[in-house]
XYZ file of C-alpha atoms in Angstrom:
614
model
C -78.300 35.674 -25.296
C -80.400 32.487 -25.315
C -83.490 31.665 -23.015
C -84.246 28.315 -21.365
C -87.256 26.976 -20.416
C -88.114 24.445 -17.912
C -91.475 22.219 -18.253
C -92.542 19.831 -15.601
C -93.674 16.428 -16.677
C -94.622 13.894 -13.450
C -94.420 10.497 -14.054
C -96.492 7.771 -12.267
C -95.369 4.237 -11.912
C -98.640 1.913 -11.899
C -98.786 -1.193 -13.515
C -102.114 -0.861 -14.641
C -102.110 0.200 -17.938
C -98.677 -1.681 -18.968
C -99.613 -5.095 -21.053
C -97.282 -8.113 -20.817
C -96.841 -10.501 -23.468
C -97.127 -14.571 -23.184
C -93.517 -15.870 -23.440
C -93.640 -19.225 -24.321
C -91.319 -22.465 -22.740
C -89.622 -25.138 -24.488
C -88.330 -28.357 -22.800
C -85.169 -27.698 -23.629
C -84.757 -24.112 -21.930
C -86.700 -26.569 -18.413
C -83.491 -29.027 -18.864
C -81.096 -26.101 -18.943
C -82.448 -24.832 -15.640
C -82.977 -28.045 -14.172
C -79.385 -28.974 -14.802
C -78.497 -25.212 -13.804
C -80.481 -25.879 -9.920
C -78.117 -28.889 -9.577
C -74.873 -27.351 -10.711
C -75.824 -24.767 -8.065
C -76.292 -27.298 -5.375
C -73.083 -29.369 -5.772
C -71.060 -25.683 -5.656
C -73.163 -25.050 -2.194
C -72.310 -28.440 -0.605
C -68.465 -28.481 -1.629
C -67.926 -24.623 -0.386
C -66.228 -24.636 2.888
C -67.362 -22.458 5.909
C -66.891 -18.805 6.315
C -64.748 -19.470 9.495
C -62.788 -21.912 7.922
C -58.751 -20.957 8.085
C -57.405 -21.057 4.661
C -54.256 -23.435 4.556
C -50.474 -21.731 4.110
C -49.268 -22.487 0.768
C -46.651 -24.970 0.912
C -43.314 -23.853 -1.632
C -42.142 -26.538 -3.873
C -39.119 -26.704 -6.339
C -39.494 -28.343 -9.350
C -36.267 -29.674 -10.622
C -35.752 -29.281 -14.448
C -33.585 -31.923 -16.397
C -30.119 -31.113 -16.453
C -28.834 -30.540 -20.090
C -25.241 -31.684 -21.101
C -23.900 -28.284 -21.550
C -24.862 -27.491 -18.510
C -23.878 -30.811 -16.359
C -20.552 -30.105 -18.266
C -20.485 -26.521 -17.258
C -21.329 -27.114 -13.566
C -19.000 -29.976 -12.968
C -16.342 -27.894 -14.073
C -17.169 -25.456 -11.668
C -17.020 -27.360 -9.269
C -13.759 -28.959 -9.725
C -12.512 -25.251 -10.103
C -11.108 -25.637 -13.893
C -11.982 -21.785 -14.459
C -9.817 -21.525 -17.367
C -10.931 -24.873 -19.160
C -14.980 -23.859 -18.513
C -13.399 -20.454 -20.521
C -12.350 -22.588 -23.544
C -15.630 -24.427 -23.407
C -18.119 -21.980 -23.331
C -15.822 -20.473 -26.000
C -16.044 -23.323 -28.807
C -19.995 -24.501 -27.621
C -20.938 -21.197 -28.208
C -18.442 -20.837 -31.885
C -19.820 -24.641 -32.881
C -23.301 -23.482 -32.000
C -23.263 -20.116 -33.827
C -22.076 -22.199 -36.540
C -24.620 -24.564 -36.866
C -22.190 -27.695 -35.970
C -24.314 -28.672 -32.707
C -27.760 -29.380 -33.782
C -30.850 -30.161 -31.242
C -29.886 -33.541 -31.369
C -26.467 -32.987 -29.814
C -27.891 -31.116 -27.063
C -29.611 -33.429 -24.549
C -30.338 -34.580 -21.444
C -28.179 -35.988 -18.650
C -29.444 -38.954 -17.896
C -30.294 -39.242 -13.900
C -27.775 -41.525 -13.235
C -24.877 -39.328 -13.407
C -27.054 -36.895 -11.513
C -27.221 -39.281 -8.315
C -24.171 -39.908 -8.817
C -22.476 -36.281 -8.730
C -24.745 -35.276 -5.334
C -23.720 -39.212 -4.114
C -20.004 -37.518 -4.810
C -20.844 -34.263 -3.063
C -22.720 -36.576 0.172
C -19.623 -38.212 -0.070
C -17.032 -35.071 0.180
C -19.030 -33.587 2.556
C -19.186 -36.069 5.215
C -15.421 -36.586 4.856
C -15.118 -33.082 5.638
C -17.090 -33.759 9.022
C -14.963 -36.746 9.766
C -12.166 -34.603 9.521
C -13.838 -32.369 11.797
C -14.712 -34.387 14.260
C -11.520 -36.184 14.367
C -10.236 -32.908 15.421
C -12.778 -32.754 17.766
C -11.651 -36.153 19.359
C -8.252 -35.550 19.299
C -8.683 -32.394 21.463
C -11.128 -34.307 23.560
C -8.518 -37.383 24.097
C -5.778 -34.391 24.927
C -8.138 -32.868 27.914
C -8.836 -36.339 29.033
C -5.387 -37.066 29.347
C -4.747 -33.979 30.813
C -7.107 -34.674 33.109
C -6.068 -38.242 34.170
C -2.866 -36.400 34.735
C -4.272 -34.032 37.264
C -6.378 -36.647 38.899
C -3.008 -38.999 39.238
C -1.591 -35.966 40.590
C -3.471 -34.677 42.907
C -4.800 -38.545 44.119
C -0.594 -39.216 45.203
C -0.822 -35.404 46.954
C -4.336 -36.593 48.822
C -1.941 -39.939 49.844
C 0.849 -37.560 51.153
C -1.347 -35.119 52.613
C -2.792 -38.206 54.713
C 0.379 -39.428 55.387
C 1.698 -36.247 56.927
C -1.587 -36.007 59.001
C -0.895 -39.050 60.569
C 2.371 -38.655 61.273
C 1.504 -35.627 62.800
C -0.947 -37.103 64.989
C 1.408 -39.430 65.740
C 4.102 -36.776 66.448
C 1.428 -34.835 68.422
C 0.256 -37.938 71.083
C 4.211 -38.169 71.870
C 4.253 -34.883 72.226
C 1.037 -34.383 74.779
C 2.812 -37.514 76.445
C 6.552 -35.785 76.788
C 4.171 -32.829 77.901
C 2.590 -34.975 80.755
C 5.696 -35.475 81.865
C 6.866 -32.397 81.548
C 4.081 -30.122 83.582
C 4.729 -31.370 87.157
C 8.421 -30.295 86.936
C 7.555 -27.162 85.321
C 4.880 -26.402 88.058
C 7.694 -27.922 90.776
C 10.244 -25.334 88.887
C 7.406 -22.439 89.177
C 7.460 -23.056 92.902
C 10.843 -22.977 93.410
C 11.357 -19.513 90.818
C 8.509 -18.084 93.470
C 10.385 -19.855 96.747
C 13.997 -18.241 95.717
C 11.805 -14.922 94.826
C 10.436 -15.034 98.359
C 13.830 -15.853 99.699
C 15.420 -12.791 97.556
C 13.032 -10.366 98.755
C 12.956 -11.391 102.441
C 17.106 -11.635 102.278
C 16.899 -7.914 101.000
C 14.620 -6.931 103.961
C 17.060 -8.663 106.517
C 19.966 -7.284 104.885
C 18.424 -3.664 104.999
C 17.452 -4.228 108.737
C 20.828 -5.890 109.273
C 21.980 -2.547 107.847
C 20.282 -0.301 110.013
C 21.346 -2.393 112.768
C 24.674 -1.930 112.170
C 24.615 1.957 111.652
C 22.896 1.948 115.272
C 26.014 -0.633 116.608
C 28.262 1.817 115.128
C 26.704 5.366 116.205
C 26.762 3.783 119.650
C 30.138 2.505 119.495
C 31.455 5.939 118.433
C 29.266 7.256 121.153
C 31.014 5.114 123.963
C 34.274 6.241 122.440
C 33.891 9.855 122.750
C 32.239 8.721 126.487
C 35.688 7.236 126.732
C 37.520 9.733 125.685
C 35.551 12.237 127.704
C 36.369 10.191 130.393
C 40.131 10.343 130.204
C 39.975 13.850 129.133
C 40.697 13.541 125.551
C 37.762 15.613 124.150
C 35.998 18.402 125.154
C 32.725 18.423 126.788
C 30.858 20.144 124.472
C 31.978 17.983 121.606
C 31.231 15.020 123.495
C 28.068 16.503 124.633
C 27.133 17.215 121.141
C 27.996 14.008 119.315
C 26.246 11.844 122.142
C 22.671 14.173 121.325
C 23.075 13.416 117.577
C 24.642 9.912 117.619
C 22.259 8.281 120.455
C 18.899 7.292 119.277
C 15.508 8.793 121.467
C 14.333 6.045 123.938
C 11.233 3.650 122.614
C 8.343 3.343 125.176
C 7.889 0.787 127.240
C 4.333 -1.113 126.847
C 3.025 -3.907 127.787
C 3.138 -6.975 125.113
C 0.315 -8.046 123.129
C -0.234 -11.676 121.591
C -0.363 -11.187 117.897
C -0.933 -13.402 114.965
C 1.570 -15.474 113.587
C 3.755 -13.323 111.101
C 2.572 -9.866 112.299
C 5.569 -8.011 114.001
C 4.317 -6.598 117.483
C 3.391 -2.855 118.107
C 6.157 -0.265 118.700
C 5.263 3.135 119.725
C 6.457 6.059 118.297
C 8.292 9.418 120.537
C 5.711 11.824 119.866
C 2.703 9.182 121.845
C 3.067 11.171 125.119
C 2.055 10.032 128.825
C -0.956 12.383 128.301
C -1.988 10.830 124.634
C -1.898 7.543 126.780
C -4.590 8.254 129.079
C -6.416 9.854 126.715
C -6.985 6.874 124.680
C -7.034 4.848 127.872
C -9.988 7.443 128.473
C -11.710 7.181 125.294
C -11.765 3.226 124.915
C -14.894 1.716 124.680
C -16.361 -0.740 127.620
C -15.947 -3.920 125.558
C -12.065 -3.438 125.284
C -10.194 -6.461 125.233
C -6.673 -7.237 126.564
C -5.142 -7.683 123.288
C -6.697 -4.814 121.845
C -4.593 -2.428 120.604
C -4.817 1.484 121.740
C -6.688 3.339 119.482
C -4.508 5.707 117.228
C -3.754 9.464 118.542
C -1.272 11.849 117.039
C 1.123 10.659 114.934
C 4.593 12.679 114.603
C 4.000 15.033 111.686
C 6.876 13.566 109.097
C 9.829 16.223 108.165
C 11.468 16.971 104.495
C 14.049 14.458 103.464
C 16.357 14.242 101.011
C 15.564 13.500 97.581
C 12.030 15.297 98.282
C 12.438 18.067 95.924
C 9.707 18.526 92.965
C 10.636 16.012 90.395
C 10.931 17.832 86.795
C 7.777 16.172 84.809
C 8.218 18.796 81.914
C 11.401 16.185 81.001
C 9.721 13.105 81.508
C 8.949 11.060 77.950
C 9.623 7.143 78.434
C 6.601 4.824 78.651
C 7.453 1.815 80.157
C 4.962 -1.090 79.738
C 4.851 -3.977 81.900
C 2.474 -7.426 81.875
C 1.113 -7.969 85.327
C -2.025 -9.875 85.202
C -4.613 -11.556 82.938
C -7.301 -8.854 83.724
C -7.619 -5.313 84.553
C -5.666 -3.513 87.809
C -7.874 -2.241 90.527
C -5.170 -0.994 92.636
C -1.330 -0.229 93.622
C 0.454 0.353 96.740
C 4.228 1.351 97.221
C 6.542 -0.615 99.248
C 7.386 1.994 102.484
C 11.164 1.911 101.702
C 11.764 -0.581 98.845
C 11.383 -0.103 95.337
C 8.624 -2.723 95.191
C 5.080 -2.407 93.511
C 1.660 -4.172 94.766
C -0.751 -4.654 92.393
C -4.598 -6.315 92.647
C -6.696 -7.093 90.109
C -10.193 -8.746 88.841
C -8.291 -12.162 88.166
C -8.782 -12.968 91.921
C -4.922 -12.136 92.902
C -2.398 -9.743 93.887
C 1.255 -9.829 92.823
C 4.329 -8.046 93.731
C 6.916 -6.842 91.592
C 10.540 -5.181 91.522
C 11.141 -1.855 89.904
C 12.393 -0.454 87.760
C 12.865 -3.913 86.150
C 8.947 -5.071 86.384
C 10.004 -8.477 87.427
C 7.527 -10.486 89.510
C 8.439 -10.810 93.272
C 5.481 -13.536 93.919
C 2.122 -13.948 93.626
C -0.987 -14.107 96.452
C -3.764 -16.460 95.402
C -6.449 -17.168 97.810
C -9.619 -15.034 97.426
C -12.086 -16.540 96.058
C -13.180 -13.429 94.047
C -11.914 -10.063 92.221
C -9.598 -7.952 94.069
C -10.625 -4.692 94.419
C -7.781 -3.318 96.762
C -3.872 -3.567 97.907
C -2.029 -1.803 100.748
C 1.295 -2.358 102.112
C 1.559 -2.571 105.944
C 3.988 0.826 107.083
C 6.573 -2.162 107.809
C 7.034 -3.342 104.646
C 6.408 -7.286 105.613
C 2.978 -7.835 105.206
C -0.120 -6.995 102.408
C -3.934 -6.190 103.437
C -6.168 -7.075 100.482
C -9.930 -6.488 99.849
C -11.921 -8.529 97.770
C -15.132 -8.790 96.286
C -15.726 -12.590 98.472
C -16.481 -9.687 101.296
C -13.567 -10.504 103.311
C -10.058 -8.244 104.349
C -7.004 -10.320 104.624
C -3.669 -9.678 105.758
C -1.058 -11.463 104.213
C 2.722 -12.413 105.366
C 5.020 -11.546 102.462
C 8.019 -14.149 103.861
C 5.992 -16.862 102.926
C 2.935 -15.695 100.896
C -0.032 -16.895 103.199
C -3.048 -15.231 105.289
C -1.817 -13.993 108.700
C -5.281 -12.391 109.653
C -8.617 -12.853 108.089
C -11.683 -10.326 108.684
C -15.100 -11.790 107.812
C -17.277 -8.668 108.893
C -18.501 -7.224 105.897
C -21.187 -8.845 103.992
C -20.795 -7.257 100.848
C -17.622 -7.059 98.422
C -15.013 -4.709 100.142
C -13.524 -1.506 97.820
C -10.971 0.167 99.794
C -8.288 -0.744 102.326
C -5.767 0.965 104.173
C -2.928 0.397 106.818
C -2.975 2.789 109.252
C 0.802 4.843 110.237
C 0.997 2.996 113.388
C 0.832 -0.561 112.110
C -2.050 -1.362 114.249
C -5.022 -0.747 112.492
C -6.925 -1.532 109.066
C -9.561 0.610 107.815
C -11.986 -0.805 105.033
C -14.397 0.999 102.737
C -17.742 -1.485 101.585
C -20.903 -2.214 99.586
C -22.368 -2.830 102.561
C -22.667 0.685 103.633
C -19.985 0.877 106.225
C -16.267 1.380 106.813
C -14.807 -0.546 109.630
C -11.737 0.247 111.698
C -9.854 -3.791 112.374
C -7.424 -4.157 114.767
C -4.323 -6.173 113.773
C -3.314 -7.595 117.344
C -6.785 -8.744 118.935
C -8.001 -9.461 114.920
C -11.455 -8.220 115.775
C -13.613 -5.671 114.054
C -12.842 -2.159 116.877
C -15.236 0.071 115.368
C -17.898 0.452 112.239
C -18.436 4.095 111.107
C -21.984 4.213 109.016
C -23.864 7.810 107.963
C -27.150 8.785 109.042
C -27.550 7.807 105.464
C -26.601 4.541 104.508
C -24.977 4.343 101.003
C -22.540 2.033 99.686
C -18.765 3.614 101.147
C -16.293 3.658 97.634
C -12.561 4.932 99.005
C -11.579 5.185 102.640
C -8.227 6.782 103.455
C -6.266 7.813 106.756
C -4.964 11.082 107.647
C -0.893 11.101 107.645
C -0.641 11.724 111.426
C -4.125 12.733 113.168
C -6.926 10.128 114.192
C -9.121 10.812 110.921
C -10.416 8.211 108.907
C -11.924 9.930 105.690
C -14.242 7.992 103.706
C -16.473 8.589 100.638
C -19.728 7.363 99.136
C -21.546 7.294 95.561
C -23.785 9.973 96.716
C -20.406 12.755 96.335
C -20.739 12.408 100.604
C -17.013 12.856 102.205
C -16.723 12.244 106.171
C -14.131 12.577 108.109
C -14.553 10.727 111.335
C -12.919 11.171 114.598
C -11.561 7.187 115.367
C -11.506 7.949 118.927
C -14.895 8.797 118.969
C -18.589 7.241 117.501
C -19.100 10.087 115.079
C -18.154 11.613 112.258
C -16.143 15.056 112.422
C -17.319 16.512 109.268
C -19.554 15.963 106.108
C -18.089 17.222 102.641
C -20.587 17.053 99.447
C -17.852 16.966 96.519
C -20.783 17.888 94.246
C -23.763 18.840 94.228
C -25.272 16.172 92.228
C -24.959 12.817 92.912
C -21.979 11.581 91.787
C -19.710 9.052 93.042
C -16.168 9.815 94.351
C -13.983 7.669 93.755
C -10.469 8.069 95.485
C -9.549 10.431 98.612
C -5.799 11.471 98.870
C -3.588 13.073 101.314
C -0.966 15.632 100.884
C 2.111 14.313 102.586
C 2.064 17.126 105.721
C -1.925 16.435 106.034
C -3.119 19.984 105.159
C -5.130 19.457 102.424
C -6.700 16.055 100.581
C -8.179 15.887 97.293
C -11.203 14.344 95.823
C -12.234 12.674 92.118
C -15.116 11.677 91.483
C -17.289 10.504 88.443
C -17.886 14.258 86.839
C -14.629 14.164 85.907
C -14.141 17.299 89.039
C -10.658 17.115 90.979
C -11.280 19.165 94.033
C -9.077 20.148 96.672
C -10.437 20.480 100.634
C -8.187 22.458 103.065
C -7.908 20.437 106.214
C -7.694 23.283 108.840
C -10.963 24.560 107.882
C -12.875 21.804 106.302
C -13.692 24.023 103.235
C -13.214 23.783 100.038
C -9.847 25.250 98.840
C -9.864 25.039 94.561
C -11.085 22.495 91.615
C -9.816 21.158 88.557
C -12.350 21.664 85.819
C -13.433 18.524 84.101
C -11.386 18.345 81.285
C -13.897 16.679 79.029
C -12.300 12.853 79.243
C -14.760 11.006 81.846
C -14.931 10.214 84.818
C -11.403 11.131 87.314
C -10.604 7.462 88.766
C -7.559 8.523 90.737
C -5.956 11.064 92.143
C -2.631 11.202 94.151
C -0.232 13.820 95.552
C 3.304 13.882 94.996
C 5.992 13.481 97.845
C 6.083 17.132 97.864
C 2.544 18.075 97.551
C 3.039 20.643 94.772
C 2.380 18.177 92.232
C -1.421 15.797 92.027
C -1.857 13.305 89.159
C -4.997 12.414 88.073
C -6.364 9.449 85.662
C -9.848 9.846 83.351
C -11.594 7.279 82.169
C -11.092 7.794 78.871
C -7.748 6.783 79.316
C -6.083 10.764 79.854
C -3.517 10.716 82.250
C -2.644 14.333 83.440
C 0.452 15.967 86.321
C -1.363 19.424 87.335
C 0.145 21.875 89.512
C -1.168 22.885 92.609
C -0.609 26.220 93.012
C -2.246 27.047 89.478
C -3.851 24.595 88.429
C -2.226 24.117 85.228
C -1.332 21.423 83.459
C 2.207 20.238 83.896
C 2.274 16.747 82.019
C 0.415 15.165 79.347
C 1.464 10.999 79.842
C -1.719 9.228 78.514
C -4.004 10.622 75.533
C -7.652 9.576 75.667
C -7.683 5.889 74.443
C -10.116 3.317 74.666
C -11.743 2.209 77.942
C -10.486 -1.216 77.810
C -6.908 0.053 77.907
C -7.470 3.141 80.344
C -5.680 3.772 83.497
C -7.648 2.624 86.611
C -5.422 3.608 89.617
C -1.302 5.470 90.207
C 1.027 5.791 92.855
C 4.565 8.041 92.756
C 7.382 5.956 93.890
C 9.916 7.027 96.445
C 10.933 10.656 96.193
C 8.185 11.004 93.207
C 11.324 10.149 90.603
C 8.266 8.164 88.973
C 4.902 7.627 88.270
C 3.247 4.213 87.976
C -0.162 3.176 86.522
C -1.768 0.148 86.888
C -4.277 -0.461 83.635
C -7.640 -2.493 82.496
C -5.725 -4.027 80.531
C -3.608 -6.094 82.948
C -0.318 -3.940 82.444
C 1.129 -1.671 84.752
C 2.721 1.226 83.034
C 5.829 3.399 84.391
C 5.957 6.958 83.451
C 9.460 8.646 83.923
C-alpha cells in the first residue's frame, strides 16, 4: 500500500518584489496602432443600432445561358416530339462518348432565339385567353339575349295587363251605372215581395177566421134543422136536446165598448169572467181609473187537453234544421197562437216573422231605434209587442207592419215583454228597476210593480189563467205579484248567491214554473205552495239562458251558454235529448220555444240563425 502526503504551501500575490523590464517602442509599432484606433472608429460609425430591424432577404434567380443541347432538348419538349428527343439524346450522347462533338460544338444559344421562344410562349398563351374569353362573351351575348327576350316579353304582358285594367274599369263604371239603375226597382221589388207577404199572411188569417165562421154558420144551421125537425116531430127530444147543447156555442158577455187604437181588435170576454169576478175588479180598481181603461185581469178559464197534446217522442228526433234570420244574434222567439209562424228579435234593431217549417220570411218590423231585446205575439195572432233597448214597448199591427201603440214609460232599455191571455194587457220587465203592467185600450201605463229593493227586473212572465205577474231580477229575487193589488204575493230567492235569472216559464195548467239562471241551476217552484219542488244540477256548460215547458208539461228544454242544448224529463230529471253540444259562445243558443203540439223545438242563435230541432 502506498502513503500520501499533503504539504501546504500559501502563496501571496504582492507586486512588490516582482521586477518589470523596460520594453522599448519603435515608430513603426505607434503607426500600426495609430492606424489600428482609426480602423476601429470607421467600424463604430458604420455599425447600425442594436434596435435596428434586420431587412428580409430578398430571393433572386439567376438565369444561366442556355446551351444548344439543351435549347434543342427543351424545344422538343415542348412541341411534344417524345420519340424524336429519344433519338437525340441517343446519338448526342453516342457522338459525345465518341469524341465527335468537341467543346467547340457545344455552345451557347444566343439570346435572340431565347426572346424569341418565351415571345412564342406570350404569344400561345394569350391566344389561349382569347379563346377563353370569347367563350366567355359568347355566353354573355346568349344571357343578354335571353334577357332582351324576357324583357320584350314581359314589357307586351305589362301593355296587356294595362289594357285589361282599363277595360275593366271601363266595364266596371257601366256596370255601377246599370247598377244605379237597377237599385230603386230592386228596393220597389223588395216592397212589393214584403206587400204580397203581408197580403199572404193576412189572406191566411181571414181565410182561417172565414173558416171558423163557417163551421159556426153550419153548427147553427144544423141546429135550426133539428129545431125544425123537433118542431114537426121528426126527432126525438132528447136527440134534439142533445145536439142543440153540443152544436150551439156559450153566449159572449155583453160589455160596454172601449175606443181602442187603430189596428187593435176590441176586448172580448171570456165564459168563465163571472158577474161576481166583475165587481170584484170593479172593487179593486184604483181611483184614477179611466173610461177606456180596461178591467184588470181575474181568472182566466184553466185551458183543457187537446188533441195532438200527447208527449212528443224526442228520443227519435235527429234533423238540424238551420235557418238565416238576421245579421246579428237572436234575443228572443214567440209562437204564433194558432199558426205555424215564428217571431224572432234581435240586436240588429228589428224583428222578423217567418213561416215554418219552410223558414221563409213573412216580413220584417224596422223602427226601433236600438237592439231588440224581446218579441211576443198578442193571444190573437194579429199584432207583435216588442221591447227594445231605445227604452220604449211597442205594439205593432202585423196587416200592415206599423206601430199601433207606443209606451214611453221606462227610462232604461226594456228586457222582457209579454201579452197577457186576455188581450188586454202588456207586462214589461226593465233596467230601470221596474216591471209595468200597460193597458192596450186606454194605452197608458195601469200599474208599476218595484221591490223594496230596487234591482234591475231581467224576465217577467204571466201566469196561464190567474192574475200573477212573475218577474225576476239579477239578484236570483223571483216575485210573484198579485195585479189586482199594489204588492207582491211572494218572494222566491232561486239561489242563494247572487246570481241572475234569466227566464221564468209556465207549465201549461199553471202548477208549477221553472227558473234558469246564471249558475247554470234549472229549478222548479210548485205554484200551490210557493216552495221549491226539484233542481236540475248544473251540468257544467254555463250559464242556463232559457228554459221552456212543453205543451204537456212533462218535458222542459233548457239552453247553456256554452252552446248545450238539453230535453230533461220532469218527473226524473233525466236527460231525454242531447240537440246542441257545447260550441263556441258566438254560435250558442240564446232563447227556444216548442211549436204547436211540441212536434218541434226551435232555437233562435247569436249567430243570427234560428235553428229547428225535430
Amino acid at each position: 500500500m502506498s502513503e500520501f502526503v499533503l504539504t501546504e504551501y500559501s502563496i501571496e500575490d504582492s507586486d512588490e518584489e516582482f521586477q518589470y523590464d523596460d520594453v522599448v517602442v519603435s515608430d513603426d509599432d505607434v503607426s500600426v496602432n495609430n492606424n489600428l484606433d482609426g480602423l476601429l472608429k470607421s467600424i463604430k460609425n458604420k455599425e447600425q443600432p442594436m434596435d435596428a430591424v434586420p431587412s428580409e432577404p430578398v430571393a433572386t434567380i439567376t438565369r444561366s445561358p442556355e446551351v444548344i443541347d439543351d435549347f434543342i432538348r427543351n424545344y422538343l419538349i415542348k412541341i411534344k416530339l417524345f420519340k424524336t428527343l429519344d433519338t437525340f439524346q441517343t446519338e448526342w450522347y453516342e457522338l459525345k462518348e465518341k469524341g465527335k462533338i468537341g467543346a467547340e460544338d457545344i455552345m451557347v444559344v444566343p439570346n435572340i432565339y431565347q426572346r424569341n421562344q418565351e415571345l412564342d410562349d406570350l404569344v400561345k398563351s394569350l391566344k389561349e385567353e382569347l379563346a377563353e374569353m370569347k367563350l366567355v362573351s359568347e355566353t354573355a351575348r346568349a344571357t343578354w339575349d335571353t334577357l332582351r327576350k324576357e324583357r320584350d316579353l314581359h314589357k307586351m304582358h305589362h301593355k296587356r295587363v294595362v289594357q285589361e285594367k282599363n277595360a275593366l274599369l271601363q266595364n266596371l263604371k257601366r256596370l255601377k251605372q246599370q247598377y244605379a239603375t237597377y237599385e230603386p226597382t230592386i228596393r220597389a221589388l223588395e216592397e212589393k215581395r214584403l206587400k204580397d207577404m203581408r197580403d199572404k199572411t193576412a189572406l191566411r188569417m181571414d181565410r182561417d177566421k172565414l173558416a171558423v165562421k163557417v163551421s159556426a154558420l153550419e153548427v147553427e144551421a144544423r141546429t135550426k134543422e133539428t129545431t125544425a125537425a123537433v118542431g114537426h116531430g121528426r126527432a126525438s127530444p132528447q136527440v134534439a136536446a142533445s145536439t142543440s147543447a153540443s152544436a150551439i156555442p156559450k153566449p159572449k158577455r155583453s160589455a160596454k165598448p172601449t175606443a181602442a187604437p187603430s189596428g187593435v181588435p176590441p176586448r172580448s170576454g171570456g165564459a168563465g169572467r163571472s158577474a161576481n169576478a166583475k165587481t170584484s175588479r170593479s172593487a179593486t180598481a184604483t181611483s184614477n181609473v179611466q173610461p177606456n181603461d180596461s178591467p184588470l185581469p181575474d181568472v182566466l178559464p184553466t185551458p183543457t187537453p187537446q188533441d195532438g197534446d200527447d208527449e212528443p217522442n224526442v228520443m227519435s228526433w235527429g234533423s238540424n234544421q238551420s235557418f238565416k234570420g238576421h245579421k246579428m244574434a237572436i234575443t228572443s222567439l214567440s209562437m204564433h197562437p194558432t199558426k205555424s209562424f215564428v217571431a224572432t228579435s234581435s240586436d240588429d234593431h228589428t224583428w222578423r216573422l217567418w213561416t215554418l217549417p219552410s223558414g221563409e220570411q213573412a216580413m220584417v218590423g224596422i223602427g226601433h231605434q236600438e237592439y231588440v231585446t224581446s218579441v211576443a205575439f198578442h193571444p190573437r195572432g194579429v199584432h207583435v209587442a216588442t221591447g227594445s233597448g231605445d227604452n220604449t214597448v211597442c205594439l205593432w199591427d202585423i196587416l200592415s207592419v206599423s206601430v199601433s201603440c207606443k209606451f214611453t214609460d221606462h227610462t232604461l232599455p226594456v228586457w222582457r215583454v209579454v201579452c197577457h191571455g186576455s188581450g188586454d194587457f202588456i207586462a214589461s220587465a226593465s233596467r230601470d228597476c221596474t216591471a209595468r203592467l200597460f193597458d192596450i185600450n186606454s194605452q197608458r201605463c195601469r200599474q208599476t210593480f218595484r221591490s223594496q229593493h230596487p234591482r234591475p227586473v231581467l224576465y217577467a212572465e204571466f201566469h196561464p189563467f190567474l192574475p200573477v205577474l212573475a218577474t225576476a231580477n239579477v239578484e236570483s229575487v223571483i216575485s210573484l205579484w198579485d195585479m189586482r193589488k199594489q204588492g207582491a204575493a211572494t218572494t222566491l230567492r232561486h239561489s242563494r248567491a247572487t246570481v241572475a235569472v234569466n227566464s221564468l216559464t209556465f207549465n201549461r195548467d199553471g202548477s208549477m214554473f221553472a227558473s234558469s239562471g246564471a249558475d247554470g241551476v234549472v229549478r222548479l217552484w210548485d205554484m200551490r205552495s210557493s216552495g221549491l219542488r226539484s233542481e236540475i244540477p248544473a251540468p257544467d256548460c254555463g250559464a242556463a239562458l232559457s228554459a221552456q215547458f212543453d205543451t204537456t208539461g212533462n218535458l222542459i228544454a233548457t239552453c247553456y251558454e256554452s252552446g248545450v242544448v238539453r230535453i230533461y224529463k220532469v218527473s226524473d230529471l233525466s236527460v231525454a235529448k242531447q240537440l246542441e253540444s257545447a260550441t263556441s259562445r258566438d254560435r250558442a243558443v240564446n232563447a227556444l220555444v216548442w211549436d204547436h203540439g211540441s212536434r218541434s223545438l226551435i232555437g233562435g242563435a247569436a249567430d243570427g240563425t234560428f235553428r229547428m230541432y225535430s
